[in-house]
Short mmCIF file of C-alpha atoms in Angstrom, two decimals:
data_model
loop_
_atom_site.label_atom_id
_atom_site.label_comp_id
_atom_site.label_asym_id
_atom_site.label_seq_id
_atom_site.Cartn_x
_atom_site.Cartn_y
_atom_site.Cartn_z
CA UNK A 161 3.59 36.41 -40.50
CA UNK A 162 4.02 32.94 -38.87
CA UNK A 163 2.33 32.66 -35.54
CA UNK A 164 4.02 30.46 -33.07
CA UNK A 165 1.63 28.70 -30.59
CA UNK A 166 2.00 30.14 -27.13
CA UNK A 167 1.63 26.65 -25.66
CA UNK A 168 5.10 25.69 -27.09
CA UNK A 169 6.88 27.88 -24.58
CA UNK A 170 5.26 26.41 -21.39
CA UNK A 171 6.18 22.87 -22.68
CA UNK A 172 9.70 23.92 -23.38
CA UNK A 173 10.06 25.39 -19.93
CA UNK A 174 8.48 22.29 -18.39
CA UNK A 175 10.90 20.05 -20.30
CA UNK A 176 13.90 22.03 -19.13
CA UNK A 177 12.72 22.00 -15.58
CA UNK A 178 12.33 18.20 -15.77
CA UNK A 179 15.91 17.85 -17.05
CA UNK A 180 17.25 20.07 -14.23
CA UNK A 181 15.19 18.26 -11.70
CA UNK A 182 16.41 14.86 -12.83
CA UNK A 183 20.10 16.11 -12.93
CA UNK A 184 19.81 17.45 -9.39
CA UNK A 185 18.25 14.08 -8.29
CA UNK A 186 21.07 12.02 -9.84
CA UNK A 187 23.74 14.46 -8.44
CA UNK A 188 22.05 14.26 -5.01
CA UNK A 189 22.07 10.51 -5.01
CA UNK A 190 25.79 10.36 -5.87
CA UNK A 191 26.67 13.03 -3.19
CA UNK A 192 24.71 11.05 -0.65
CA UNK A 193 26.59 7.91 -1.71
CA UNK A 194 29.86 9.82 -1.34
CA UNK A 195 28.90 10.56 2.29
CA UNK A 196 28.16 6.90 3.25
CA UNK A 197 31.74 5.56 3.60
CA UNK A 198 34.47 8.12 3.95
CA UNK A 199 33.39 9.58 7.34
CA UNK A 200 34.06 6.09 8.86
CA UNK A 201 36.91 4.73 6.84
CA UNK A 202 38.85 8.01 6.99
CA UNK A 203 39.63 7.25 10.64
CA UNK A 204 41.85 4.20 9.92
CA UNK A 205 44.83 6.08 8.42
CA UNK A 206 45.07 8.40 11.48
CA UNK A 207 44.05 5.75 14.05
CA UNK A 208 47.56 5.60 15.51
CA UNK A 209 47.52 9.30 16.07
CA UNK A 210 44.12 9.06 17.77
CA UNK A 211 45.41 6.13 20.02
CA UNK A 212 48.33 8.32 20.98
CA UNK A 213 46.42 11.43 21.76
CA UNK A 214 43.68 9.84 23.83
CA UNK A 215 45.74 6.83 25.22
CA UNK A 216 43.37 4.29 23.87
CA UNK A 217 43.87 0.49 23.95
CA UNK A 218 43.73 -1.41 20.74
CA UNK A 219 40.25 -2.72 21.70
CA UNK A 220 38.99 0.75 22.45
CA UNK A 221 40.35 1.94 19.06
CA UNK A 222 38.62 -0.97 17.36
CA UNK A 223 35.36 0.35 18.78
CA UNK A 224 35.61 3.37 16.46
CA UNK A 225 35.22 0.94 13.60
CA UNK A 226 32.73 -1.17 15.41
CA UNK A 227 30.36 1.53 16.62
CA UNK A 228 29.02 2.40 13.09
CA UNK A 229 28.36 -1.36 12.55
CA UNK A 230 26.36 -1.65 15.83
CA UNK A 231 24.48 1.54 14.75
CA UNK A 232 23.82 -0.09 11.33
CA UNK A 233 22.34 -3.13 12.99
CA UNK A 234 20.18 -1.13 15.40
CA UNK A 235 19.15 1.82 13.18
CA UNK A 236 18.57 -0.06 9.93
CA UNK A 237 15.14 -1.44 10.90
CA UNK A 238 14.17 2.09 12.12
CA UNK A 239 14.92 3.64 8.65
CA UNK A 240 11.91 2.09 7.06
CA UNK A 241 9.63 3.50 9.94
CA UNK A 242 11.18 6.84 9.48
CA UNK A 243 10.53 6.85 5.77
CA UNK A 244 6.88 5.82 6.36
CA UNK A 245 6.48 8.74 8.71
CA UNK A 246 8.47 11.46 6.97
CA UNK A 247 8.94 10.23 3.36
CA UNK A 248 12.07 9.10 1.56
CA UNK A 249 13.35 12.54 0.67
CA UNK A 250 13.07 14.03 4.18
CA UNK A 251 14.51 10.87 5.79
CA UNK A 252 17.59 11.11 3.47
CA UNK A 253 17.95 14.72 4.44
CA UNK A 254 17.90 13.72 8.21
CA UNK A 255 20.60 11.15 7.27
CA UNK A 256 22.82 13.78 5.82
CA UNK A 257 22.29 16.11 8.81
CA UNK A 258 23.26 13.29 11.22
CA UNK A 259 26.42 12.56 9.29
CA UNK A 260 27.32 16.23 9.07
CA UNK A 261 26.88 16.79 12.79
CA UNK A 262 28.99 13.69 13.56
CA UNK A 263 31.77 14.72 11.24
CA UNK A 264 31.85 18.32 12.60
CA UNK A 265 31.96 16.99 16.20
CA UNK A 266 35.44 15.68 15.54
CA UNK A 267 37.02 19.12 16.05
CA UNK A 268 36.08 18.81 19.76
CA UNK A 269 39.15 17.50 21.65
CA UNK A 270 37.43 14.71 23.52
CA UNK A 271 37.52 10.94 23.22
CA UNK A 272 33.92 10.63 24.49
CA UNK A 273 32.65 13.11 21.89
CA UNK A 274 34.68 11.23 19.25
CA UNK A 275 32.93 7.99 20.11
CA UNK A 276 29.46 9.66 20.33
CA UNK A 277 29.97 11.48 16.94
CA UNK A 278 31.10 8.18 15.30
CA UNK A 279 27.84 6.52 16.55
CA UNK A 280 25.74 9.45 15.16
CA UNK A 281 27.44 9.09 11.87
CA UNK A 282 26.70 5.35 11.93
CA UNK A 283 23.03 6.07 12.42
CA UNK A 284 22.95 8.58 9.52
CA UNK A 285 24.82 6.17 7.24
CA UNK A 286 22.43 3.27 8.25
CA UNK A 287 19.45 5.37 7.13
CA UNK A 288 21.07 6.24 3.81
CA UNK A 289 22.18 2.62 3.21
CA UNK A 290 18.62 1.34 3.64
CA UNK A 291 16.76 4.09 1.84
CA UNK A 292 18.93 5.04 -1.09
CA UNK A 293 18.22 1.70 -2.95
CA UNK A 294 14.51 2.22 -2.32
CA UNK A 295 14.76 5.72 -4.01
CA UNK A 296 16.66 4.29 -6.86
CA UNK A 297 14.16 1.47 -7.38
CA UNK A 298 11.33 4.03 -7.34
CA UNK A 299 12.82 6.76 -9.55
CA UNK A 300 14.94 4.55 -11.93
CA UNK A 301 13.03 1.29 -12.12
CA UNK A 302 14.64 0.32 -15.45
CA UNK A 303 18.19 1.35 -14.52
CA UNK A 304 18.53 -0.12 -11.03
CA UNK A 305 21.68 -2.19 -11.81
CA UNK A 306 23.44 0.82 -13.49
CA UNK A 307 22.48 3.29 -10.77
CA UNK A 308 23.32 0.88 -7.97
CA UNK A 309 26.77 -0.06 -9.41
CA UNK A 310 27.45 3.70 -10.08
CA UNK A 311 26.59 4.74 -6.49
CA UNK A 312 28.63 1.91 -5.03
CA UNK A 313 31.50 3.04 -7.22
CA UNK A 314 31.11 6.62 -6.00
CA UNK A 315 31.22 5.31 -2.37
CA UNK A 316 34.44 3.47 -3.13
CA UNK A 317 36.12 6.33 -5.03
CA UNK A 318 35.34 9.09 -2.42
CA UNK A 319 36.12 6.72 0.50
CA UNK A 320 39.39 5.56 -1.10
CA UNK A 321 40.45 9.02 -2.15
CA UNK A 322 39.78 10.50 1.30
CA UNK A 323 41.79 7.67 2.94
CA UNK A 324 44.66 8.30 0.59
CA UNK A 325 44.87 12.11 1.30
CA UNK A 326 44.01 12.12 4.96
CA UNK A 327 47.60 11.86 6.12
CA UNK A 328 48.93 14.68 3.82
CA UNK A 329 45.97 16.73 4.69
CA UNK A 330 46.62 16.39 8.48
CA UNK A 331 50.23 17.34 7.89
CA UNK A 332 49.47 20.36 5.64
CA UNK A 333 50.34 23.37 7.71
CA UNK A 334 49.98 21.15 10.83
CA UNK A 335 46.17 21.03 10.52
CA UNK A 336 46.12 17.81 12.63
CA UNK A 337 43.96 14.75 12.33
CA UNK A 338 40.91 16.36 13.91
CA UNK A 339 40.58 19.18 11.35
CA UNK A 340 41.49 16.74 8.56
CA UNK A 341 38.62 14.37 9.54
CA UNK A 342 36.19 17.25 10.09
CA UNK A 343 36.94 18.70 6.68
CA UNK A 344 34.77 16.04 5.06
CA UNK A 345 31.85 18.02 6.40
CA UNK A 346 32.37 20.33 3.39
CA UNK A 347 31.21 17.60 1.01
CA UNK A 348 28.32 16.59 3.34
CA UNK A 349 27.12 20.22 3.37
CA UNK A 350 27.30 20.28 -0.37
CA UNK A 351 25.26 17.09 -0.54
CA UNK A 352 22.72 18.59 1.89
CA UNK A 353 22.37 21.78 -0.26
CA UNK A 354 21.92 19.81 -3.49
CA UNK A 355 19.34 17.65 -1.83
CA UNK A 356 17.23 20.58 -0.60
CA UNK A 357 14.99 20.79 -3.78
CA UNK A 358 13.93 17.18 -3.17
CA UNK A 359 12.28 18.17 0.15
CA UNK A 360 9.35 19.43 -1.86
CA UNK A 361 8.48 15.73 -2.33
CA UNK A 362 7.32 13.66 0.64
CA UNK A 363 7.04 10.33 -1.01
CA UNK A 364 6.15 7.45 1.27
CA UNK A 365 7.49 4.03 0.44
CA UNK A 366 4.98 1.53 -0.92
CA UNK A 367 3.40 -0.49 1.89
CA UNK A 368 4.72 -3.92 1.83
CA UNK A 369 4.35 -6.52 4.53
CA UNK A 370 6.27 -9.72 5.02
CA UNK A 371 4.04 -12.33 6.58
CA UNK A 372 5.49 -13.92 9.75
CA UNK A 373 5.27 -17.32 8.12
CA UNK A 374 7.60 -16.15 5.33
CA UNK A 375 10.04 -14.76 7.95
CA UNK A 376 9.87 -18.10 9.90
CA UNK A 377 10.65 -20.12 6.84
CA UNK A 378 13.57 -17.90 5.95
CA UNK A 379 15.16 -18.32 9.40
CA UNK A 380 14.76 -22.10 9.05
CA UNK A 381 16.22 -22.32 5.60
CA UNK A 382 19.79 -23.74 5.27
CA UNK A 383 20.31 -21.81 2.08
CA UNK A 384 19.22 -18.53 3.78
CA UNK A 385 21.85 -19.17 6.45
CA UNK A 386 24.52 -19.88 3.80
CA UNK A 387 23.85 -16.56 2.07
CA UNK A 388 23.76 -14.76 5.36
CA UNK A 389 27.05 -16.43 6.37
CA UNK A 390 28.67 -15.45 3.13
CA UNK A 391 27.74 -11.80 3.62
CA UNK A 392 28.56 -11.86 7.37
CA UNK A 393 32.07 -13.33 7.12
CA UNK A 394 32.87 -11.14 4.05
CA UNK A 395 31.90 -8.05 6.13
CA UNK A 396 33.79 -9.51 9.08
CA UNK A 397 37.23 -9.44 7.29
CA UNK A 398 36.33 -6.36 5.18
CA UNK A 399 35.82 -4.21 8.35
CA UNK A 400 38.98 -5.60 9.96
CA UNK A 401 40.77 -4.33 6.84
CA UNK A 402 39.01 -1.01 6.82
CA UNK A 403 39.76 -0.51 10.51
CA UNK A 404 43.33 -1.90 10.85
CA UNK A 405 44.91 -2.23 7.34
CA UNK A 406 47.01 1.02 7.71
CA UNK A 407 48.28 -0.20 11.17
CA UNK A 408 48.99 -3.63 9.76
CA UNK A 409 51.02 -2.04 6.88
CA UNK A 410 52.89 0.33 9.18
CA UNK A 411 54.01 -2.73 11.22
CA UNK A 412 55.12 -4.33 7.84
CA UNK A 413 57.52 -1.40 7.26
CA UNK A 414 55.38 1.08 5.22
CA UNK A 415 55.05 4.79 6.15
CA UNK A 416 51.83 6.11 7.48
CA UNK A 417 51.17 8.08 4.29
CA UNK A 418 51.82 5.03 2.07
CA UNK A 419 49.65 2.89 4.38
CA UNK A 420 46.80 5.36 4.08
CA UNK A 421 47.18 5.40 0.30
CA UNK A 422 46.97 1.57 0.22
CA UNK A 423 43.94 1.50 2.33
CA UNK A 424 42.42 4.04 -0.13
CA UNK A 425 43.40 1.70 -2.97
CA UNK A 426 41.70 -1.16 -1.13
CA UNK A 427 38.40 0.82 -1.01
CA UNK A 428 38.45 1.97 -4.60
CA UNK A 429 39.23 -1.65 -5.69
CA UNK A 430 36.31 -2.91 -3.65
CA UNK A 431 33.95 -0.82 -5.76
CA UNK A 432 35.21 -1.92 -9.14
CA UNK A 433 33.71 -5.51 -9.33
CA UNK A 434 30.27 -3.98 -9.91
CA UNK A 435 31.38 -2.90 -13.36
CA UNK A 436 32.51 -6.46 -14.23
CA UNK A 437 30.01 -8.65 -12.29
CA UNK A 438 26.65 -7.10 -13.20
CA UNK A 439 26.84 -8.07 -16.87
CA UNK A 440 28.51 -11.36 -15.95
CA UNK A 441 25.78 -12.36 -13.49
CA UNK A 442 23.17 -12.09 -16.23
CA UNK A 443 24.86 -14.82 -18.08
CA UNK A 444 25.74 -17.22 -15.29
CA UNK A 445 23.02 -19.41 -13.75
CA UNK A 446 25.47 -21.14 -11.40
CA UNK A 447 27.98 -18.91 -9.49
CA UNK A 448 29.68 -21.61 -7.40
CA UNK A 449 33.06 -21.61 -8.94
CA UNK A 450 33.10 -17.77 -9.34
CA UNK A 451 32.36 -17.13 -5.65
CA UNK A 452 34.70 -19.92 -4.54
CA UNK A 453 37.57 -18.60 -6.54
CA UNK A 454 37.20 -14.97 -5.44
CA UNK A 455 37.01 -15.88 -1.70
CA UNK A 456 40.05 -18.21 -1.96
CA UNK A 457 41.96 -15.44 -3.79
CA UNK A 458 40.97 -13.09 -0.94
CA UNK A 459 42.44 -15.63 1.62
CA UNK A 460 45.63 -15.83 -0.50
CA UNK A 461 45.92 -12.02 -0.36
CA UNK A 462 45.60 -11.99 3.41
CA UNK A 463 48.35 -14.58 3.60
CA UNK A 464 50.42 -12.46 1.33
CA UNK A 465 50.16 -9.47 3.71
CA UNK A 466 51.43 -11.79 6.44
CA UNK A 467 54.40 -13.37 4.64
CA UNK A 468 55.29 -10.81 1.90
CA UNK A 469 54.33 -7.32 3.14
CA UNK A 470 56.67 -5.75 0.53
CA UNK A 471 54.06 -6.54 -2.12
CA UNK A 472 51.41 -4.73 -0.13
CA UNK A 473 50.17 -2.75 -3.09
CA UNK A 474 49.20 -5.89 -5.00
CA UNK A 475 47.71 -7.60 -2.04
CA UNK A 476 45.59 -4.58 -0.94
CA UNK A 477 44.14 -3.93 -4.45
CA UNK A 478 43.42 -7.62 -5.13
CA UNK A 479 42.00 -8.15 -1.66
CA UNK A 480 39.79 -5.01 -2.07
CA UNK A 481 38.54 -6.33 -5.41
CA UNK A 482 37.78 -9.79 -3.92
CA UNK A 483 35.97 -8.22 -0.94
CA UNK A 484 33.79 -6.08 -3.16
CA UNK A 485 33.04 -8.96 -5.57
CA UNK A 486 31.94 -11.26 -2.78
CA UNK A 487 29.74 -8.58 -1.33
CA UNK A 488 28.02 -7.86 -4.67
CA UNK A 489 27.55 -11.63 -5.27
CA UNK A 490 26.02 -12.07 -1.81
CA UNK A 491 23.63 -9.15 -2.42
CA UNK A 492 22.72 -10.73 -5.85
CA UNK A 493 21.98 -14.09 -4.19
CA UNK A 494 19.37 -12.40 -2.03
CA UNK A 495 17.41 -11.84 -5.21
CA UNK A 496 18.51 -14.87 -7.21
CA UNK A 497 17.79 -17.47 -4.53
CA UNK A 498 14.28 -16.17 -3.52
CA UNK A 499 11.05 -16.65 -5.20
CA UNK A 500 9.24 -13.32 -4.74
CA UNK A 501 9.78 -9.83 -3.27
CA UNK A 502 8.41 -10.71 0.18
CA UNK A 503 10.83 -13.61 0.52
CA UNK A 504 13.69 -11.45 -0.73
CA UNK A 505 12.81 -8.68 1.83
CA UNK A 506 12.77 -11.25 4.65
CA UNK A 507 16.15 -12.68 3.55
CA UNK A 508 17.62 -9.20 3.21
CA UNK A 509 16.58 -8.31 6.73
CA UNK A 510 18.03 -11.53 8.09
CA UNK A 511 21.33 -11.07 6.24
CA UNK A 512 21.65 -7.39 7.17
CA UNK A 513 20.98 -7.97 10.92
CA UNK A 514 23.21 -11.02 11.31
CA UNK A 515 25.85 -9.69 8.91
CA UNK A 516 26.34 -6.34 10.67
CA UNK A 517 26.41 -7.98 14.15
CA UNK A 518 29.07 -10.38 12.95
CA UNK A 519 31.08 -7.67 11.22
CA UNK A 520 30.92 -5.55 14.39
CA UNK A 521 32.99 -8.14 16.27
CA UNK A 522 35.81 -8.21 13.69
CA UNK A 523 37.76 -4.95 14.54
CA UNK A 524 37.36 -5.56 18.27
CA UNK A 525 38.61 -9.19 18.08
CA UNK A 526 41.46 -8.06 15.81
CA UNK A 527 42.39 -5.31 18.12
CA UNK A 528 42.28 -7.73 21.19
CA UNK A 529 44.57 -10.22 19.41
CA UNK A 530 47.01 -7.40 18.67
CA UNK A 531 47.03 -6.32 22.40
CA UNK A 532 47.57 -10.01 23.40
CA UNK A 533 50.35 -10.90 20.89
CA UNK A 534 51.66 -7.48 20.31
CA UNK A 535 51.58 -7.87 16.55
CA UNK A 536 49.01 -8.11 13.73
CA UNK A 537 49.62 -11.71 12.77
CA UNK A 538 46.67 -13.02 14.68
CA UNK A 539 44.35 -10.45 12.93
CA UNK A 540 45.61 -11.59 9.44
CA UNK A 541 45.10 -15.30 10.32
CA UNK A 542 41.53 -14.28 11.43
CA UNK A 543 41.05 -12.64 7.93
CA UNK A 544 42.37 -15.84 6.25
CA UNK A 545 39.99 -18.06 8.20
CA UNK A 546 36.96 -15.79 7.48
CA UNK A 547 37.86 -15.77 3.74
CA UNK A 548 37.95 -19.56 3.74
CA UNK A 549 34.54 -19.58 5.38
CA UNK A 550 33.39 -17.16 2.68
CA UNK A 551 34.66 -19.71 0.10
CA UNK A 552 32.66 -22.46 1.70
CA UNK A 553 29.41 -20.62 2.13
CA UNK A 554 29.89 -18.90 -1.23
CA UNK A 555 30.13 -22.24 -2.97
CA UNK A 556 26.91 -23.49 -1.26
CA UNK A 557 25.11 -20.15 -2.00
CA UNK A 558 26.19 -20.18 -5.65
CA UNK A 559 24.05 -23.22 -6.57
CA UNK A 560 21.28 -22.57 -9.05
CA UNK A 561 18.64 -23.30 -6.50
CA UNK A 562 15.96 -21.24 -4.68
CA UNK A 563 15.01 -21.40 -1.02
CA UNK A 564 11.60 -22.85 -1.96
CA UNK A 565 13.22 -25.59 -4.16
CA UNK A 566 15.62 -26.47 -1.33
CA UNK A 567 12.84 -26.64 1.27
CA UNK A 568 10.77 -28.91 -0.99
CA UNK A 569 13.83 -31.17 -1.62
CA UNK A 570 14.42 -31.40 2.14
CA UNK A 571 10.71 -32.27 2.71
CA UNK A 572 10.89 -35.04 0.08
#
């Protein structure tokens, strides 16, 4: 008789448990990513209905898009402190709970509750945006690029799909926009349940401090401001499109359902550049022409929406691709143009703070221009101007140069 060592069975069980644990972790990451965009961008296709029900001005309606951005700017620095106190896993769980509460609150027939709920969603998304990359860097150190591009793709696909179906869902058996928006809580609940096993872990992020001297040098660096401006102006016109694109398209003669579908296509297209750019960036040392070309193409697409709205499908998809590409390039420059992790952290904090604050003004200014001129032409010219600024700062940021090298050159 052949005796099988008893120790084999515990190892086999342990191996199976590791596989299941890893699968749940990856699934949890993707479900969290799926919750980080749609609860905000899903508002745009039904914004006209919200305006009509609550008698909102265009500027007030623009605040629904702006509130999450203000929450991003305020709550993002707090996310690191929360993670130090509670651990990454618990902090991401808290983020999901906040998003879920904010989404469910949309069933309440109150403009005040809608604004408060949207702000709560923004805080939850800010925590997720800051901490999810940290989790990926910790648990997938050799697959950061793949995991990051995958979860950005998940954000785009879920956000875009939800925007595309929100109008048909609201019209299905006359559910209405409130139930249609609140229905996304089902996916957030699923993400929360899948994430529950991770709460056994209370991993604290590694302590890292950025000396004040490093922060000071970053804020006095021309290259740092160029990268920050690239990300800021890119977010500026992106959030105008996320907030007002359906309304712009409706004014151009498209139905509400078609406009929602095109806004969904814009979001999905914005997630696709990661698949193309990540391998390309590894081969390019100088990204000036690439960034300049993509930003100029974005300006051309905004002009196309203004003068040839009948080709909105092409303009929306191409504009989404350019927006996502410039965003990914800007994030890459944070690493490529810095000398060490401390400098990169300082630049990331600067770009995130200024970028979100700049982006927050976009939907409000666009809404105010619409109220003043009674059309969306002013908002589109604003998008064209911001894309041209992206082209300028993208060209400057794309030079094969680090902040330290530039500062030494300036000193000499």
